[in-house]
Coordinates of C-alpha atoms in Angstrom, one line a residue:
M51 CA -40.4 25.0 0.5
P52 CA -38.1 21.8 1.0
K53 CA -36.5 21.7 4.4
K54 CA -32.8 22.7 4.1
I55 CA -30.6 19.7 4.9
S56 CA -28.1 20.5 7.9
R57 CA -24.8 19.0 6.6
K58 CA -22.4 16.7 8.3
Y59 CA -18.6 16.9 7.1
I60 CA -16.4 14.0 5.7
L61 CA -12.9 15.2 5.5
Y62 CA -10.6 14.0 2.6
V63 CA -7.0 14.5 2.6
G64 CA -5.9 15.6 -1.0
E65 CA -7.6 16.3 -4.1
M66 CA -11.1 14.7 -4.9
K67 CA -10.9 13.8 -8.5
E68 CA -13.1 11.6 -10.7
W69 CA -14.3 9.4 -7.6
G70 CA -15.2 12.6 -6.0
D71 CA -17.8 13.5 -8.5
S72 CA -19.4 9.8 -8.1
L73 CA -19.4 10.1 -4.4
Q74 CA -21.4 13.5 -4.7
Q75 CA -23.7 11.8 -7.2
Y76 CA -24.4 9.1 -4.5
V77 CA -25.0 11.4 -1.7
A78 CA -27.5 13.6 -4.0
E79 CA -29.4 10.6 -5.2
H80 CA -29.6 9.0 -1.5
K81 CA -30.4 12.3 0.0
L82 CA -27.6 12.0 2.5
P83 CA -26.7 14.8 4.9
W84 CA -23.0 14.6 4.0
K85 CA -20.7 17.4 2.6
F86 CA -17.1 16.7 1.5
V87 CA -14.2 18.8 2.4
S88 CA -11.1 18.3 0.5
I89 CA -8.1 19.4 2.5
V90 CA -5.3 20.2 -0.1
S91 CA -1.6 21.4 0.4
K92 CA -1.1 25.1 -0.3
S93 CA 1.9 24.1 -2.5
I94 CA -0.5 22.8 -5.2
D95 CA -0.3 24.9 -8.4
K96 CA -4.0 24.7 -9.4
E97 CA -7.1 27.0 -8.7
P98 CA -9.3 25.9 -6.0
L99 CA -12.3 24.2 -7.0
P100 CA -15.5 26.3 -6.3
E101 CA -17.6 25.5 -3.2
T102 CA -21.0 23.7 -3.8
D103 CA -23.7 22.3 -1.4
L104 CA -21.9 19.2 -1.5
F105 CA -18.2 20.2 -1.6
R106 CA -15.7 22.5 -0.4
E107 CA -12.0 22.6 -0.8
I108 CA -9.4 24.1 1.9
R109 CA -6.0 24.9 1.3
I110 CA -3.5 24.7 4.3
D111 CA 0.2 24.1 5.1
F112 CA 0.4 20.5 6.6
N113 CA 3.5 21.3 8.5
S114 CA 1.7 24.0 10.6
S115 CA -0.3 22.5 13.6
T116 CA -2.0 25.8 13.9
E117 CA -3.7 25.7 10.4
I118 CA -4.6 22.0 10.9
K119 CA -6.2 22.8 14.4
E120 CA -8.2 25.9 12.8
V121 CA -9.6 23.6 10.1
I122 CA -10.5 20.9 12.6
D123 CA -12.1 23.6 15.0
E124 CA -14.2 25.3 12.3
L125 CA -15.7 22.0 11.2
G126 CA -16.6 21.2 15.0
T127 CA -18.9 18.5 16.0
K128 CA -20.2 18.2 12.4
L129 CA -17.1 16.5 11.4
I130 CA -18.1 12.8 11.2
A131 CA -15.1 11.1 9.4
A132 CA -11.5 11.5 8.1
V133 CA -10.5 9.8 5.0
N134 CA -7.5 9.4 2.8
R135 CA -7.6 7.8 -0.6
N136 CA -4.4 8.6 -2.4
E137 CA -1.0 7.0 -1.3
R138 CA 1.0 10.1 -1.8
E139 CA -1.3 12.0 0.7
I140 CA -0.7 9.4 3.4
P141 CA 2.1 11.7 4.9
N142 CA -0.3 14.4 5.2
F143 CA -3.1 12.3 6.7
Q144 CA -0.5 11.2 9.4
K145 CA 0.2 15.0 10.3
L146 CA -3.5 15.4 10.6
I147 CA -4.4 12.4 12.7
P148 CA -3.1 13.6 16.0
H149 CA -5.2 16.7 15.8
L150 CA -8.6 14.9 15.0
P151 CA -11.1 14.2 17.7
K152 CA -10.8 11.0 19.3
R153 CA -14.1 9.8 18.4
L154 CA -13.2 9.5 14.6
L155 CA -12.3 6.3 13.4
V156 CA -8.8 6.5 11.6
P157 CA -5.9 4.2 11.6
S158 CA -3.0 4.9 13.8
V159 CA 0.0 7.0 12.6
D160 CA 2.3 3.9 13.4
A161 CA 0.2 1.5 11.2
L162 CA 0.2 3.9 8.4
T163 CA 4.1 4.1 8.5
K164 CA 4.3 0.3 8.5
A165 CA 1.9 0.0 5.7
T166 CA 3.6 2.6 3.3
H167 CA 7.2 1.8 3.9
K168 CA 8.3 -1.5 2.4
P169 CA 11.1 -2.3 4.8
E170 CA 9.0 -1.5 8.0
M171 CA 6.3 -3.7 6.5
R172 CA 8.4 -6.7 5.9
K173 CA 9.9 -6.3 9.3
A174 CA 6.3 -6.2 10.8
F175 CA 5.4 -9.5 8.8
W176 CA 8.6 -11.3 9.7
K177 CA 8.1 -10.7 13.4
Y178 CA 4.5 -11.5 13.3
D179 CA 4.9 -14.8 11.3
K180 CA 7.9 -15.5 9.0
S181 CA 5.8 -17.9 6.8
I182 CA 3.8 -15.2 5.2
T183 CA 6.6 -13.0 3.6
P184 CA 9.8 -13.8 1.5
K185 CA 13.2 -13.6 2.9
F186 CA 14.6 -10.1 2.6
E187 CA 17.4 -7.6 3.1
I188 CA 17.3 -3.7 3.6
I189 CA 20.1 -1.6 2.1
D190 CA 21.0 2.0 2.0
A191 CA 24.1 1.8 -0.2
A192 CA 25.2 -0.2 -3.3
T193 CA 28.6 -1.4 -2.3
K194 CA 30.4 -4.8 -3.0
E195 CA 30.2 -5.6 0.7
V196 CA 26.4 -5.0 0.5
T197 CA 26.0 -7.2 -2.4
K198 CA 28.1 -10.1 -0.8
K199 CA 26.0 -9.9 2.0
I200 CA 22.7 -10.2 0.1
I201 CA 24.2 -13.1 -1.9
S202 CA 25.0 -14.8 1.4
R203 CA 21.6 -14.7 2.7
L204 CA 19.0 -14.7 -0.2
E205 CA 18.7 -17.0 -3.3
F206 CA 18.2 -15.8 -6.8
P207 CA 16.1 -14.7 -8.3
M208 CA 15.8 -11.6 -6.4
I209 CA 13.5 -8.7 -6.5
I210 CA 14.6 -5.0 -6.0
K211 CA 12.2 -2.5 -4.8
P212 CA 12.7 1.2 -3.5
A213 CA 11.1 1.4 0.0
G214 CA 8.7 4.4 -0.5
L215 CA 7.6 4.3 -4.2
A216 CA 4.4 3.2 -5.7
Q217 CA 3.3 1.8 -9.0
A218 CA 6.3 -0.8 -9.5
V219 CA 8.5 2.3 -10.3
L220 CA 12.2 1.2 -10.5
V221 CA 11.1 -2.2 -9.5
Q222 CA 13.5 -4.9 -11.1
A223 CA 14.4 -8.5 -10.9
A224 CA 17.9 -9.8 -10.6
H225 CA 19.0 -13.5 -11.6
Y226 CA 22.8 -13.5 -10.9
P227 CA 25.3 -11.6 -8.9
E228 CA 26.6 -9.2 -11.7
E229 CA 23.1 -8.3 -12.6
L230 CA 22.2 -7.7 -8.9
E231 CA 25.2 -5.4 -8.5
S232 CA 24.4 -3.2 -11.5
I233 CA 20.6 -3.0 -10.8
L234 CA 21.6 -1.6 -7.1
K235 CA 24.0 1.0 -8.4
T236 CA 21.3 2.1 -11.3
V237 CA 18.4 2.2 -8.8
F238 CA 20.3 4.3 -6.2
R239 CA 21.5 6.7 -8.8
K240 CA 18.1 7.4 -10.0
M241 CA 16.1 7.1 -6.7
K242 CA 16.7 10.3 -5.2
K243 CA 15.2 12.1 -8.2
I244 CA 12.2 9.9 -8.5
Y245 CA 11.5 10.2 -4.9
K246 CA 11.5 13.9 -5.2
E247 CA 9.2 13.7 -8.3
M248 CA 6.7 11.3 -7.1
K249 CA 6.8 12.4 -3.3
G250 CA 8.3 9.3 -2.2
R251 CA 7.9 8.3 1.6
G252 CA 10.5 8.0 4.1
T253 CA 14.3 7.9 3.6
P254 CA 15.3 6.5 0.3
K255 CA 16.2 2.8 1.0
I256 CA 15.9 -0.5 -1.0
L257 CA 14.4 -3.7 -0.2
V258 CA 15.8 -6.8 -1.7
E259 CA 13.8 -10.0 -1.2
E260 CA 13.6 -13.5 -2.7
I261 CA 11.2 -14.0 -5.7
I262 CA 8.3 -16.2 -5.0
E263 CA 7.3 -17.5 -8.5
G264 CA 3.8 -18.2 -8.7
D265 CA 0.1 -16.7 -9.5
Q266 CA -0.4 -13.3 -8.4
Y267 CA -3.6 -11.7 -7.0
S268 CA -4.9 -8.8 -5.3
V269 CA -8.0 -8.1 -3.1
E270 CA -9.5 -5.0 -1.2
A271 CA -10.5 -5.3 2.3
F272 CA -12.2 -3.1 5.0
V273 CA -10.7 -3.3 8.6
D274 CA -12.8 -1.9 11.3
A275 CA -12.1 -0.7 14.9
H276 CA -12.1 -4.1 16.3
G277 CA -9.9 -5.7 13.8
A278 CA -12.6 -7.4 12.0
I279 CA -11.8 -7.7 8.3
Y280 CA -14.4 -7.7 5.3
F281 CA -13.0 -9.1 2.1
C282 CA -14.0 -8.2 -1.5
P283 CA -13.6 -10.8 -4.4
F284 CA -10.2 -11.5 -5.7
I285 CA -8.5 -10.0 -8.7
K286 CA -6.2 -11.9 -10.8
Y287 CA -3.0 -10.6 -12.3
I288 CA -1.0 -11.2 -15.5
T289 CA 2.5 -10.0 -15.2
S290 CA 4.7 -8.0 -17.9
G291 CA 7.2 -11.1 -17.8
Q292 CA 4.4 -13.5 -18.8
K293 CA 3.7 -11.2 -21.8
G294 CA 7.3 -11.0 -22.9
F295 CA 8.4 -7.6 -21.7
D296 CA 11.7 -6.8 -20.5
D297 CA 10.1 -4.9 -17.6
F298 CA 8.5 -5.2 -14.3
F299 CA 4.9 -4.3 -14.1
S300 CA 1.4 -5.8 -13.7
Y301 CA 0.2 -6.1 -17.3
E302 CA -3.2 -7.1 -16.8
Q303 CA -5.8 -7.2 -13.9
S304 CA -9.1 -9.1 -14.1
T305 CA -12.0 -10.2 -12.1
P306 CA -13.9 -12.7 -11.0
A307 CA -10.7 -14.7 -10.4
T308 CA -11.1 -18.4 -10.5
I309 CA -10.0 -19.8 -7.1
S310 CA -11.2 -22.7 -5.1
K311 CA -13.1 -21.9 -1.8
E312 CA -10.5 -23.6 0.0
S313 CA -7.6 -21.8 -1.4
I314 CA -9.5 -18.4 -0.8
V315 CA -9.8 -19.4 2.8
K316 CA -6.2 -19.8 3.0
A317 CA -5.5 -16.6 1.3
K318 CA -7.6 -14.8 3.8
E319 CA -6.0 -16.3 6.6
V320 CA -2.5 -15.2 5.6
A321 CA -3.8 -11.7 4.3
S322 CA -5.5 -11.3 8.0
K323 CA -2.2 -12.1 9.6
G324 CA -0.5 -9.4 7.6
I325 CA -3.1 -6.8 8.4
H326 CA -2.7 -7.6 12.1
A327 CA 0.9 -7.5 11.9
L328 CA 0.7 -4.0 10.9
G329 CA -1.8 -3.0 13.5
L330 CA -4.1 -1.6 10.7
K331 CA -7.5 -0.8 11.9
N332 CA -10.2 1.8 10.7
S333 CA -9.1 1.5 7.2
V334 CA -9.4 0.1 3.6
A335 CA -6.4 -2.3 2.6
H336 CA -5.1 -3.1 -0.6
I337 CA -3.5 -6.6 -0.5
E338 CA -1.3 -8.0 -3.1
M339 CA -0.4 -11.7 -2.9
I340 CA 1.4 -14.6 -4.6
R341 CA 0.3 -18.3 -4.5
R342 CA 2.7 -21.0 -5.2
D343 CA 1.9 -24.6 -4.4
G344 CA -1.1 -24.1 -2.7
Q345 CA 0.9 -21.6 -0.4
W346 CA -0.1 -17.8 0.0
Y347 CA 2.5 -15.0 0.6
I348 CA 2.0 -11.3 0.9
I349 CA 3.6 -9.0 -1.5
E350 CA 2.3 -5.9 0.3
I351 CA -0.5 -4.3 1.9
G352 CA -1.4 -0.7 1.4
P353 CA -3.7 1.4 3.6
R354 CA -5.7 2.7 0.4
I355 CA -8.2 1.7 -2.4
G356 CA -6.1 0.1 -5.1
G357 CA -5.8 1.9 -8.5
F358 CA -8.9 1.6 -10.7
R359 CA -10.2 -0.9 -8.4
E360 CA -13.3 0.8 -7.8
T361 CA -14.3 0.6 -11.6
M362 CA -13.6 -3.2 -11.4
Y363 CA -15.5 -3.8 -8.4
K364 CA -18.5 -1.6 -9.4
K365 CA -18.7 -3.2 -12.8
S366 CA -18.2 -6.9 -11.9
F367 CA -20.1 -6.9 -8.5
D368 CA -21.8 -3.7 -8.1
I369 CA -19.5 -3.0 -5.0
D370 CA -19.0 0.8 -4.4
L371 CA -15.7 1.0 -2.7
G372 CA -15.7 4.6 -1.9
I373 CA -19.1 4.4 0.0
Q374 CA -18.1 1.4 1.9
D375 CA -14.9 3.1 2.9
I376 CA -16.8 5.9 4.3
R377 CA -19.3 3.4 6.0
N378 CA -16.4 1.7 7.6
H379 CA -15.0 5.2 8.9
L380 CA -18.5 5.8 10.4
G381 CA -18.4 2.4 12.4
K382 CA -20.9 0.8 10.1
T383 CA -20.4 -2.8 8.5
P384 CA -19.4 -2.5 4.7
K385 CA -21.8 -4.0 2.4
I386 CA -20.1 -6.2 -0.1
P387 CA -22.2 -7.9 -2.6
R388 CA -21.1 -11.4 -4.1
V389 CA -23.4 -11.7 -7.1
K390 CA -21.2 -11.6 -10.3
K391 CA -22.6 -9.0 -12.9
G392 CA -19.9 -9.4 -15.6
Y393 CA -16.1 -9.7 -16.2
T394 CA -13.7 -6.9 -16.1
S395 CA -10.1 -6.4 -17.2
V396 CA -7.7 -3.7 -17.1
I397 CA -4.7 -3.7 -19.4
K398 CA -1.6 -1.6 -19.2
F399 CA 0.1 -0.8 -22.5
F400 CA 4.2 0.1 -22.2
S401 CA 6.1 0.3 -25.3
K402 CA 8.5 -2.8 -26.0
K403 CA 11.5 -0.4 -26.5
E404 CA 12.2 3.0 -24.7
G405 CA 12.5 6.0 -26.7
I406 CA 10.5 9.0 -28.3
I407 CA 7.1 7.6 -29.3
T408 CA 6.8 8.1 -33.1
K409 CA 3.5 6.3 -33.6
I410 CA 0.6 4.8 -31.5
T411 CA -2.0 2.8 -33.5
G412 CA -5.0 0.9 -32.1
I413 CA -6.5 3.4 -29.8
K414 CA -9.5 4.4 -32.0
K415 CA -10.3 0.8 -33.0
A416 CA -9.9 -0.3 -29.4
Q417 CA -12.9 2.0 -28.5
L418 CA -15.3 0.3 -31.0
L419 CA -14.7 -3.3 -29.4
P420 CA -18.0 -4.5 -27.8
S421 CA -16.2 -4.8 -24.3
F422 CA -14.7 -1.4 -24.3
Y423 CA -15.3 0.8 -21.3
E424 CA -12.7 3.4 -20.9
I425 CA -9.1 4.6 -21.6
L426 CA -6.6 6.5 -19.8
Q427 CA -3.6 7.7 -21.8
L428 CA -0.7 9.2 -20.0
T429 CA 2.1 9.5 -22.7
Y430 CA 1.5 10.8 -26.2
K431 CA 3.4 10.9 -29.7
G432 CA 6.7 13.0 -29.4
E433 CA 7.1 12.3 -25.6
K434 CA 9.4 9.6 -24.1
A435 CA 8.4 6.2 -23.4
V436 CA 10.2 4.8 -20.4
F437 CA 10.0 1.3 -18.9
A438 CA 8.6 0.9 -15.3
K439 CA 11.7 -0.4 -14.0
N440 CA 13.6 2.9 -15.0
G441 CA 11.0 5.1 -13.5
G442 CA 8.4 5.3 -16.3
V443 CA 4.7 4.8 -16.4
Y444 CA 2.5 3.0 -19.1
V445 CA 1.6 4.9 -22.2
F446 CA -2.1 4.2 -21.7
R447 CA -4.5 1.5 -20.1
I448 CA -7.8 0.2 -21.4
T449 CA -10.6 -1.2 -19.3
L450 CA -12.8 -3.9 -20.9
F451 CA -16.1 -5.0 -19.4
S452 CA -18.7 -7.7 -20.6
K453 CA -21.4 -9.7 -19.1
D454 CA -20.3 -12.4 -21.6
K455 CA -16.9 -13.9 -20.8
S456 CA -16.3 -15.4 -24.2
Q457 CA -16.8 -11.7 -25.6
L458 CA -14.3 -10.3 -23.2
V459 CA -11.7 -13.0 -24.1
E460 CA -12.2 -12.1 -27.8
D461 CA -11.9 -8.5 -27.4
K462 CA -8.7 -8.9 -25.2
R463 CA -7.2 -10.8 -28.1
K464 CA -8.2 -8.3 -30.7
L465 CA -6.9 -5.6 -28.5
E466 CA -3.5 -7.0 -28.2
K467 CA -3.2 -7.4 -31.8
M468 CA -4.3 -3.8 -32.8
V469 CA -2.3 -1.8 -30.4
N470 CA 1.4 -1.0 -31.5
I471 CA 3.6 1.6 -29.8
E472 CA 6.4 2.5 -32.1
T473 CA 9.7 4.3 -30.7
T474 CA 12.9 5.9 -31.7
R475 CA 16.0 6.5 -29.8
T476 CA 16.4 10.2 -31.1
R477 CA 14.2 13.0 -32.0
K478 CA 13.6 13.8 -35.5
K479 CA 15.0 17.3 -36.0
K480 CA 12.5 19.9 -37.5
V481 CA 13.6 21.2 -41.1

């Protein structure tokens, strides 16, 4: 009989979704002694997932220190790591951290606060090195006096960002005083409701900062217990504005990005300053940056793996972000291959006009493209299409991958021509 494996526990805060399956598959294939424990809020309105040899789900009240301690005590010395993947779960992770054994490698509660609340992040950057961040103002009201103060300190164009929301929700650009005043009033009016729906972090406030116009990029990195940083390859952005949308979101992300070695060195120097400014250690970091005239600036740093980055890095470089995140929490050096396997692009499709979706064309044809990899649809015919700046999400996103760059370029062009999202302002009455 085969010897039974004595499992060691890796604790995850929140639900383990598709990436949880891939982690379990990796553990099974490599015969690792790990079992994943997903600790989920009791308030979730779903049936618990069944326990297996590699997975267990536990429901608790994160506001109860007693329940948290009971889980930690039950796992005991077999608990070898505690990890968070979802930005919305970071407040729960912060409640868990003080009760974890000191031997576990986790970020500090203070660092997580700075890295998830935009005003606190900007303050930390500004205090550490003013050159790595745009000039900004933090406000909690939309009055004429507040608007005047902003205009006296900052130059147009400006970007308006709710402090504790993700996915560019309600993010907008203002180019003149009247537009700034109007946007601030609109965002404050909508913010309370959307904070509740999206589990926004902290007290609702708004960050207003000068827009640095330039090329946008992101990069994932791992920060160990000593503050050493291990960077993945960079990812290039195309913004909604570059594609003619009256909205503010990342239209396309692609990798590998073409950047000179000298420029990458400068980018890493700036990113490292930002990470150290936050005091972030024992964590993955999702870093968004802008380059203008050879100078790099930080948009933000999140203590999490960026959306769909696992797919992009796995396809283009065979980097398994989930496994490297665990290795980092176990005190092992992340393994980050640099050999290019192919080209990956993720494209988000919003409608050009808000309203009820009456027709979506091109999705089936898109899946026949040689570079097609996967699609995720969030909004369907008969549902309302809403711009990101008004609190909406994309209708669907498509991931393309090819070993041949010219094939990927061809398929991207074909994809943009075949996709069309039609909307109407009013629902048609049923006869």
